[in-house]
Amino acid sequence: MATARPTVTLPGIVLGAGLGGFLDGILLHQILQWHHMLTSTDTDNIGVAHYPATTVHGLRINTLWDGLFHTFTWLAVLTGLALLYSRVTRARGRLWTSRALWGWVLVGWGLFNLVEGVVDHHLLGIHHVRTGPGQLWWDLGFLALGALLVAGGWLLQRGARPVTAEPAEPAEPDTAARRPS
């Protein structure tokens, strides 16, 4: 009996939608600043209040909606990767529940926080976690969170059992050895 081969159609579409959304949000919303999620609501067709990015209130609302947009694209990328991964390995169940995988994910997240925090908040001073009174404490808290993520991730993966891939097809039992003579 032939089994259907899984395709990469659905994972490709979901992953492409997520990555395309990231490109749109990062390039057009943030780098070029050509638009935000709600900057054209003065001419929209659904009656949303106008939130111009030229006012503090408008920029805050647009930033919120840009963040919600990026949350959606991030979830799409995760979903696309999960779908893709599920089609290329049989050990996926063990991997996705593996303490090793999630430990290293936490280490990577913590390293990002530490590098970005030291470089951008302290060395370059180009932004702070929260500008204003107490900004140093916010920046130090961000670094502390990064250190906790690295330490926690390291401890989590350290005690994990290794995940090894299964063979692509289960081995056939040796029926010749069981034949009666």
PDB file of C-alpha atoms in Angstrom, residues 98-100 157-164:
ATOM      1  CA  SER A  98      12.986  18.153  23.883  1.00  0.00           C
ATOM      2  CA  ARG A  99      14.529  20.092  26.730  1.00  0.00           C
ATOM      3  CA  ALA A 100      17.608  20.454  24.519  1.00  0.00           C
ATOM      4  CA  GLN A 157      19.541  21.777  27.808  1.00  0.00           C
ATOM      5  CA  ARG A 158      22.353  20.421  29.980  1.00  0.00           C
ATOM      6  CA  GLY A 159      20.084  17.878  31.644  1.00  0.00           C
ATOM      7  CA  ALA A 160      18.368  16.866  28.411  1.00  0.00           C
ATOM      8  CA  ARG A 161      18.614  13.515  26.701  1.00  0.00           C
ATOM      9  CA  PRO A 162      19.991  13.765  23.165  1.00  0.00           C
ATOM     10  CA  VAL A 163      17.417  13.591  20.381  1.00  0.00           C
ATOM     11  CA  THR A 164      18.384  11.327  17.513  1.00  0.00           C
TER      12      THR A 164
END
